[in-house]
Amino acid sequence: MLGHHRGSPVDSVEDRHRSFLRYAAPLNSEDGEAGTGTTARVIYTPTSTYVFTGFTTRLTDKEADALRATEGCLRVYPEVILPLATTCSPAFLDLHLGNEGFWTRSRFGSEVVIGILDTGIVVA
């Protein structure tokens, strides 16, 4: 997460993000891209620039440490992949794909019609 850039044009914000990657991963002499190969590159930049700016990138641990040490870098958040945590998953509902499971016996929900009636929001 980078510092505040209120109202900055998106192009200049993206250029600033790329400049941070130059500190984290020096230029590759072969292709002129930051980092080793295609590791360090801006993957996503949000378009809103009114609260804070940041970007998504893929870095090695060493590159992430270098980015953290860069002046102006407020925070580096690692990607965390969480397991599905819902009571609506097929495993939780015991909808196994084997011949004996309910899911198979019900023909995988074919010919099932689901209707939703949205009555709006009631403000009390």
GROMACS .gro file of N, CA and C in nm:
model
  372
    1MET      N    1   0.085  -0.116   0.000
    1MET     CA    2   0.000   0.000   0.000
    1MET      C    3   0.090   0.122   0.000
    2LEU      N    4   0.062   0.213  -0.086
    2LEU     CA    5   0.142   0.333  -0.097
    2LEU      C    6   0.068   0.449  -0.036
    3GLY      N    7   0.137   0.561  -0.025
    3GLY     CA    8   0.078   0.677   0.039
    3GLY      C    9  -0.033   0.742  -0.040
    4HIS      N   10  -0.083   0.850   0.013
    4HIS     CA   11  -0.199   0.922  -0.039
    4HIS      C   12  -0.159   1.001  -0.164
    5HIS      N   13  -0.240   0.992  -0.268
    5HIS     CA   14  -0.218   1.068  -0.392
    5HIS      C   15  -0.351   1.122  -0.439
    6ARG      N   16  -0.409   1.215  -0.368
    6ARG     CA   17  -0.544   1.263  -0.396
    6ARG      C   18  -0.554   1.320  -0.537
    7GLY      N   19  -0.642   1.258  -0.615
    7GLY     CA   20  -0.674   1.311  -0.747
    7GLY      C   21  -0.565   1.297  -0.851
    8SER      N   22  -0.463   1.218  -0.826
    8SER     CA   23  -0.357   1.200  -0.925
    8SER      C   24  -0.411   1.129  -1.048
    9PRO      N   25  -0.367   1.169  -1.166
    9PRO     CA   26  -0.409   1.094  -1.285
    9PRO      C   27  -0.363   0.950  -1.274
   10VAL      N   28  -0.444   0.859  -1.326
   10VAL     CA   29  -0.414   0.715  -1.314
   10VAL      C   30  -0.278   0.683  -1.374
   11ASP      N   31  -0.244   0.743  -1.489
   11ASP     CA   32  -0.115   0.713  -1.553
   11ASP      C   33   0.001   0.743  -1.460
   12SER      N   34  -0.003   0.859  -1.392
   12SER     CA   35   0.108   0.894  -1.304
   12SER      C   36   0.112   0.802  -1.182
   13VAL      N   37  -0.003   0.755  -1.135
   13VAL     CA   38  -0.006   0.661  -1.023
   13VAL      C   39   0.056   0.529  -1.065
   14GLU      N   40   0.020   0.479  -1.182
   14GLU     CA   41   0.079   0.354  -1.231
   14GLU      C   42   0.229   0.368  -1.249
   15ASP      N   43   0.274   0.483  -1.300
   15ASP     CA   44   0.418   0.506  -1.315
   15ASP      C   45   0.487   0.504  -1.179
   16ARG      N   46   0.421   0.563  -1.078
   16ARG     CA   47   0.479   0.562  -0.943
   16ARG      C   48   0.487   0.420  -0.890
   17HIS      N   49   0.385   0.339  -0.915
   17HIS     CA   50   0.388   0.199  -0.870
   17HIS      C   51   0.504   0.125  -0.936
   18ARG      N   52   0.522   0.146  -1.066
   18ARG     CA   53   0.633   0.081  -1.136
   18ARG      C   54   0.768   0.125  -1.080
   19SER      N   55   0.776   0.253  -1.038
   19SER     CA   56   0.903   0.302  -0.984
   19SER      C   57   0.937   0.231  -0.853
   20PHE      N   58   0.837   0.193  -0.774
   20PHE     CA   59   0.864   0.118  -0.651
   20PHE      C   60   0.922  -0.019  -0.685
   21LEU      N   61   0.874  -0.080  -0.790
   21LEU     CA   62   0.924  -0.212  -0.828
   21LEU      C   63   1.069  -0.205  -0.874
   22ARG      N   64   1.111  -0.091  -0.928
   22ARG     CA   65   1.251  -0.078  -0.968
   22ARG      C   66   1.344  -0.087  -0.848
   23TYR      N   67   1.298  -0.036  -0.733
   23TYR     CA   68   1.379  -0.047  -0.611
   23TYR      C   69   1.379  -0.190  -0.558
   24ALA      N   70   1.265  -0.257  -0.569
   24ALA     CA   71   1.252  -0.392  -0.515
   24ALA      C   72   1.323  -0.493  -0.603
   25ALA      N   73   1.316  -0.474  -0.733
   25ALA     CA   74   1.373  -0.571  -0.826
   25ALA      C   75   1.443  -0.495  -0.938
   26PRO      N   76   1.575  -0.480  -0.930
   26PRO     CA   77   1.647  -0.404  -1.034
   26PRO      C   78   1.617  -0.457  -1.174
   27LEU      N   79   1.634  -0.370  -1.272
   27LEU     CA   80   1.599  -0.404  -1.410
   27LEU      C   81   1.677  -0.525  -1.460
   28ASN      N   82   1.608  -0.606  -1.532
   28ASN     CA   83   1.666  -0.723  -1.598
   28ASN      C   84   1.736  -0.672  -1.724
   29SER      N   85   1.860  -0.706  -1.745
   29SER     CA   86   1.932  -0.654  -1.862
   29SER      C   87   1.877  -0.710  -1.993
   30GLU      N   88   1.816  -0.828  -1.988
   30GLU     CA   89   1.768  -0.893  -2.111
   30GLU      C   90   1.645  -0.825  -2.169
   31ASP      N   91   1.542  -0.802  -2.085
   31ASP     CA   92   1.416  -0.752  -2.140
   31ASP      C   93   1.377  -0.613  -2.088
   32GLY      N   94   1.457  -0.553  -1.998
   32GLY     CA   95   1.425  -0.421  -1.948
   32GLY      C   96   1.312  -0.418  -1.849
   33GLU      N   97   1.258  -0.534  -1.812
   33GLU     CA   98   1.150  -0.540  -1.714
   33GLU      C   99   1.209  -0.546  -1.574
   34ALA      N  100   1.133  -0.498  -1.476
   34ALA     CA  101   1.177  -0.507  -1.338
   34ALA      C  102   1.177  -0.652  -1.295
   35GLY      N  103   1.272  -0.685  -1.211
   35GLY     CA  104   1.272  -0.818  -1.151
   35GLY      C  105   1.341  -0.922  -1.235
   36THR      N  106   1.331  -1.044  -1.190
   36THR     CA  107   1.392  -1.156  -1.260
   36THR      C  108   1.285  -1.219  -1.345
   37GLY      N  109   1.298  -1.210  -1.476
   37GLY     CA  110   1.194  -1.261  -1.565
   37GLY      C  111   1.071  -1.173  -1.556
   38THR      N  112   0.955  -1.233  -1.535
   38THR     CA  113   0.831  -1.157  -1.524
   38THR      C  114   0.780  -1.154  -1.381
   39THR      N  115   0.868  -1.178  -1.283
   39THR     CA  116   0.825  -1.186  -1.144
   39THR      C  117   0.768  -1.053  -1.095
   40ALA      N  118   0.843  -0.946  -1.108
   40ALA     CA  119   0.803  -0.818  -1.050
   40ALA      C  120   0.742  -0.728  -1.156
   41ARG      N  121   0.611  -0.726  -1.162
   41ARG     CA  122   0.542  -0.636  -1.254
   41ARG      C  123   0.409  -0.599  -1.192
   42VAL      N  124   0.359  -0.481  -1.226
   42VAL     CA  125   0.229  -0.437  -1.174
   42VAL      C  126   0.123  -0.521  -1.243
   43ILE      N  127   0.043  -0.592  -1.164
   43ILE     CA  128  -0.063  -0.676  -1.218
   43ILE      C  129  -0.195  -0.600  -1.217
   44TYR      N  130  -0.221  -0.524  -1.111
   44TYR     CA  131  -0.349  -0.454  -1.099
   44TYR      C  132  -0.328  -0.325  -1.023
   45THR      N  133  -0.388  -0.218  -1.072
   45THR     CA  134  -0.388  -0.089  -1.003
   45THR      C  135  -0.532  -0.043  -0.994
   46PRO      N  136  -0.585  -0.022  -0.871
   46PRO     CA  137  -0.722   0.028  -0.859
   46PRO      C  138  -0.733   0.166  -0.922
   47THR      N  139  -0.850   0.198  -0.976
   47THR     CA  140  -0.867   0.327  -1.043
   47THR      C  141  -0.897   0.441  -0.948
   48SER      N  142  -0.945   0.413  -0.827
   48SER     CA  143  -0.974   0.519  -0.731
   48SER      C  144  -0.845   0.568  -0.670
   49THR      N  145  -0.823   0.699  -0.672
   49THR     CA  146  -0.701   0.755  -0.616
   49THR      C  147  -0.731   0.855  -0.505
   50TYR      N  148  -0.850   0.848  -0.445
   50TYR     CA  149  -0.889   0.949  -0.347
   50TYR      C  150  -0.860   0.911  -0.203
   51VAL      N  151  -0.839   0.786  -0.171
   51VAL     CA  152  -0.812   0.747  -0.033
   51VAL      C  153  -0.667   0.707  -0.018
   52PHE      N  154  -0.628   0.603  -0.084
   52PHE     CA  155  -0.489   0.560  -0.089
   52PHE      C  156  -0.469   0.486  -0.220
   53THR      N  157  -0.346   0.469  -0.257
   53THR     CA  158  -0.319   0.393  -0.377
   53THR      C  159  -0.236   0.272  -0.342
   54GLY      N  160  -0.247   0.173  -0.424
   54GLY     CA  161  -0.170   0.052  -0.406
   54GLY      C  162  -0.172  -0.025  -0.536
   55PHE      N  163  -0.102  -0.136  -0.537
   55PHE     CA  164  -0.101  -0.216  -0.658
   55PHE      C  165  -0.078  -0.361  -0.621
   56THR      N  166  -0.110  -0.448  -0.715
   56THR     CA  167  -0.091  -0.591  -0.697
   56THR      C  168   0.027  -0.633  -0.784
   57THR      N  169   0.114  -0.713  -0.726
   57THR     CA  170   0.230  -0.761  -0.800
   57THR      C  171   0.269  -0.898  -0.747
   58ARG      N  172   0.352  -0.967  -0.821
   58ARG     CA  173   0.406  -1.095  -0.776
   58ARG      C  174   0.555  -1.076  -0.751
   59LEU      N  175   0.599  -1.100  -0.629
   59LEU     CA  176   0.739  -1.080  -0.593
   59LEU      C  177   0.795  -1.203  -0.524
   60THR      N  178   0.925  -1.219  -0.533
   60THR     CA  179   0.991  -1.321  -0.451
   60THR      C  180   1.000  -1.266  -0.309
   61ASP      N  181   1.035  -1.350  -0.213
   61ASP     CA  182   1.050  -1.303  -0.075
   61ASP      C  183   1.156  -1.194  -0.066
   62LYS      N  184   1.264  -1.211  -0.139
   62LYS     CA  185   1.373  -1.112  -0.138
   62LYS      C  186   1.325  -0.979  -0.196
   63GLU      N  187   1.250  -0.984  -0.305
   63GLU     CA  188   1.197  -0.861  -0.366
   63GLU      C  189   1.096  -0.793  -0.274
   64ALA      N  190   1.013  -0.871  -0.206
   64ALA     CA  191   0.916  -0.814  -0.112
   64ALA      C  192   0.987  -0.745   0.003
   65ASP      N  193   1.094  -0.805   0.054
   65ASP     CA  194   1.173  -0.742   0.161
   65ASP      C  195   1.234  -0.611   0.114
   66ALA      N  196   1.285  -0.609  -0.009
   66ALA     CA  197   1.342  -0.486  -0.064
   66ALA      C  198   1.235  -0.379  -0.081
   67LEU      N  199   1.117  -0.418  -0.123
   67LEU     CA  200   1.008  -0.322  -0.139
   67LEU      C  201   0.966  -0.265  -0.004
   68ARG      N  202   0.958  -0.350   0.099
   68ARG     CA  203   0.925  -0.303   0.235
   68ARG      C  204   1.023  -0.197   0.283
   69ALA      N  205   1.149  -0.212   0.247
   69ALA     CA  206   1.253  -0.120   0.292
   69ALA      C  207   1.256   0.010   0.212
   70THR      N  208   1.178   0.018   0.105
   70THR     CA  209   1.176   0.137   0.020
   70THR      C  210   1.101   0.250   0.089
   71GLU      N  211   1.162   0.369   0.088
   71GLU     CA  212   1.095   0.485   0.147
   71GLU      C  213   0.966   0.513   0.071
   72GLY      N  214   0.857   0.533   0.144
   72GLY     CA  215   0.727   0.559   0.083
   72GLY      C  216   0.638   0.437   0.076
   73CYS      N  217   0.694   0.319   0.097
   73CYS     CA  218   0.613   0.198   0.099
   73CYS      C  219   0.556   0.183   0.239
   74LEU      N  220   0.425   0.188   0.251
   74LEU     CA  221   0.362   0.179   0.382
   74LEU      C  222   0.343   0.037   0.429
   75ARG      N  223   0.308  -0.054   0.337
   75ARG     CA  224   0.278  -0.190   0.379
   75ARG      C  225   0.284  -0.284   0.259
   76VAL      N  226   0.332  -0.404   0.282
   76VAL     CA  227   0.329  -0.511   0.182
   76VAL      C  228   0.245  -0.622   0.240
   77TYR      N  229   0.135  -0.652   0.175
   77TYR     CA  230   0.045  -0.758   0.222
   77TYR      C  231   0.071  -0.885   0.141
   78PRO      N  232   0.101  -0.995   0.209
   78PRO     CA  233   0.118  -1.120   0.134
   78PRO      C  234  -0.016  -1.176   0.091
   79GLU      N  235  -0.016  -1.252  -0.017
   79GLU     CA  236  -0.138  -1.318  -0.061
   79GLU      C  237  -0.166  -1.434   0.033
   80VAL      N  238  -0.288  -1.441   0.080
   80VAL     CA  239  -0.328  -1.550   0.169
   80VAL      C  240  -0.446  -1.621   0.103
   81ILE      N  241  -0.431  -1.748   0.077
   81ILE     CA  242  -0.539  -1.826   0.017
   81ILE      C  243  -0.610  -1.900   0.129
   82LEU      N  244  -0.736  -1.869   0.148
   82LEU     CA  245  -0.814  -1.930   0.255
   82LEU      C  246  -0.902  -2.041   0.200
   83PRO      N  247  -0.924  -2.145   0.279
   83PRO     CA  248  -1.014  -2.251   0.233
   83PRO      C  249  -1.158  -2.202   0.234
   84LEU      N  250  -1.240  -2.262   0.152
   84LEU     CA  251  -1.381  -2.228   0.147
   84LEU      C  252  -1.443  -2.254   0.283
   85ALA      N  253  -1.506  -2.152   0.340
   85ALA     CA  254  -1.567  -2.165   0.472
   85ALA      C  255  -1.715  -2.131   0.461
   86THR      N  256  -1.794  -2.227   0.419
   86THR     CA  257  -1.936  -2.204   0.402
   86THR      C  258  -2.013  -2.330   0.435
   87THR      N  259  -2.135  -2.313   0.477
   87THR     CA  260  -2.221  -2.429   0.503
   87THR      C  261  -2.296  -2.469   0.378
   88CYS      N  262  -2.267  -2.402   0.266
   88CYS     CA  263  -2.337  -2.433   0.141
   88CYS      C  264  -2.249  -2.511   0.045
   89SER      N  265  -2.133  -2.558   0.089
   89SER     CA  266  -2.045  -2.631  -0.001
   89SER      C  267  -2.101  -2.771  -0.026
   90PRO      N  268  -2.074  -2.830  -0.141
   90PRO     CA  269  -2.123  -2.965  -0.170
   90PRO      C  270  -2.079  -3.068  -0.065
   91ALA      N  271  -1.957  -3.055  -0.013
   91ALA     CA  272  -1.910  -3.151   0.088
   91ALA      C  273  -1.992  -3.138   0.217
   92PHE      N  274  -2.018  -3.015   0.261
   92PHE     CA  275  -2.096  -2.994   0.383
   92PHE      C  276  -2.237  -3.048   0.367
   93LEU      N  277  -2.296  -3.030   0.250
   93LEU     CA  278  -2.432  -3.075   0.225
   93LEU      C  279  -2.439  -3.222   0.187
   94ASP      N  280  -2.325  -3.290   0.190
   94ASP     CA  281  -2.315  -3.433   0.161
   94ASP      C  282  -2.362  -3.465   0.019
   95LEU      N  283  -2.327  -3.378  -0.074
   95LEU     CA  284  -2.364  -3.397  -0.214
   95LEU      C  285  -2.248  -3.460  -0.290
   96HIS      N  286  -2.215  -3.582  -0.260
   96HIS     CA  287  -2.104  -3.653  -0.322
   96HIS      C  288  -2.136  -3.684  -0.468
   97LEU      N  289  -2.032  -3.694  -0.549
   97LEU     CA  290  -2.050  -3.722  -0.691
   97LEU      C  291  -2.060  -3.871  -0.721
   98GLY      N  292  -2.042  -3.956  -0.623
   98GLY     CA  293  -2.052  -4.100  -0.646
   98GLY      C  294  -2.196  -4.142  -0.677
   99ASN      N  295  -2.214  -4.266  -0.719
   99ASN     CA  296  -2.347  -4.316  -0.756
   99ASN      C  297  -2.446  -4.317  -0.641
  100GLU      N  298  -2.398  -4.322  -0.517
  100GLU     CA  299  -2.487  -4.333  -0.402
  100GLU      C  300  -2.526  -4.197  -0.343
  101GLY      N  301  -2.462  -4.090  -0.386
  101GLY     CA  302  -2.488  -3.959  -0.326
  101GLY      C  303  -2.620  -3.899  -0.371
  102PHE      N  304  -2.672  -3.810  -0.287
  102PHE     CA  305  -2.798  -3.742  -0.316
  102PHE      C  306  -2.787  -3.660  -0.444
  103TRP      N  307  -2.673  -3.596  -0.463
  103TRP     CA  308  -2.652  -3.511  -0.579
  103TRP      C  309  -2.671  -3.590  -0.708
  104THR      N  310  -2.616  -3.710  -0.714
  104THR     CA  311  -2.630  -3.795  -0.832
  104THR      C  312  -2.773  -3.845  -0.846
  105ARG      N  313  -2.831  -3.889  -0.735
  105ARG     CA  314  -2.968  -3.943  -0.740
  105ARG      C  315  -3.069  -3.836  -0.781
  106SER      N  316  -3.040  -3.710  -0.755
  106SER     CA  317  -3.133  -3.603  -0.793
  106SER      C  318  -3.104  -3.549  -0.932
  107ARG      N  319  -3.023  -3.619  -1.008
  107ARG     CA  320  -2.983  -3.580  -1.144
  107ARG      C  321  -2.918  -3.441  -1.144
  108PHE      N  322  -2.837  -3.418  -1.042
  108PHE     CA  323  -2.758  -3.295  -1.030
  108PHE      C  324  -2.843  -3.169  -1.034
  109GLY      N  325  -2.962  -3.179  -0.979
  109GLY     CA  326  -3.049  -3.063  -0.969
  109GLY      C  327  -3.120  -3.026  -1.098
  110SER      N  328  -3.122  -3.115  -1.196
  110SER     CA  329  -3.191  -3.083  -1.321
  110SER      C  330  -3.340  -3.070  -1.294
  111GLU      N  331  -3.404  -2.987  -1.370
  111GLU     CA  332  -3.548  -2.960  -1.360
  111GLU      C  333  -3.588  -2.898  -1.227
  112VAL      N  334  -3.493  -2.834  -1.158
  112VAL     CA  335  -3.523  -2.763  -1.034
  112VAL      C  336  -3.535  -2.615  -1.068
  113VAL      N  337  -3.641  -2.553  -1.024
  113VAL     CA  338  -3.663  -2.411  -1.045
  113VAL      C  339  -3.647  -2.341  -0.911
  114ILE      N  340  -3.563  -2.240  -0.909
  114ILE     CA  341  -3.541  -2.163  -0.787
  114ILE      C  342  -3.593  -2.023  -0.811
  115GLY      N  343  -3.682  -1.978  -0.726
  115GLY     CA  344  -3.738  -1.844  -0.738
  115GLY      C  345  -3.699  -1.759  -0.619
  116ILE      N  346  -3.666  -1.634  -0.644
  116ILE     CA  347  -3.632  -1.541  -0.537
  116ILE      C  348  -3.723  -1.420  -0.551
  117LEU      N  349  -3.791  -1.387  -0.443
  117LEU     CA  350  -3.878  -1.270  -0.441
  117LEU      C  351  -3.812  -1.164  -0.354
  118ASP      N  352  -3.764  -1.058  -0.416
  118ASP     CA  353  -3.698  -0.950  -0.345
  118ASP      C  354  -3.802  -0.844  -0.313
  119THR      N  355  -3.835  -0.830  -0.185
  119THR     CA  356  -3.937  -0.732  -0.145
  119THR      C  357  -3.875  -0.600  -0.102
  120GLY      N  358  -3.747  -0.585  -0.124
  120GLY     CA  359  -3.681  -0.460  -0.090
  120GLY      C  360  -3.632  -0.458   0.053
  121ILE      N  361  -3.596  -0.340   0.099
  121ILE     CA  362  -3.544  -0.323   0.234
  121ILE      C  363  -3.650  -0.252   0.318
  122VAL      N  364  -3.679  -0.309   0.433
  122VAL     CA  365  -3.774  -0.247   0.525
  122VAL      C  366  -3.694  -0.174   0.631
  123VAL      N  367  -3.706  -0.042   0.635
  123VAL     CA  368  -3.635   0.037   0.735
  123VAL      C  369  -3.728   0.056   0.853
  124ALA      N  370  -3.688   0.005   0.967
  124ALA     CA  371  -3.773   0.015   1.087
  124ALA      C  372  -3.735   0.133   1.172
   0.00000   0.00000   0.00000
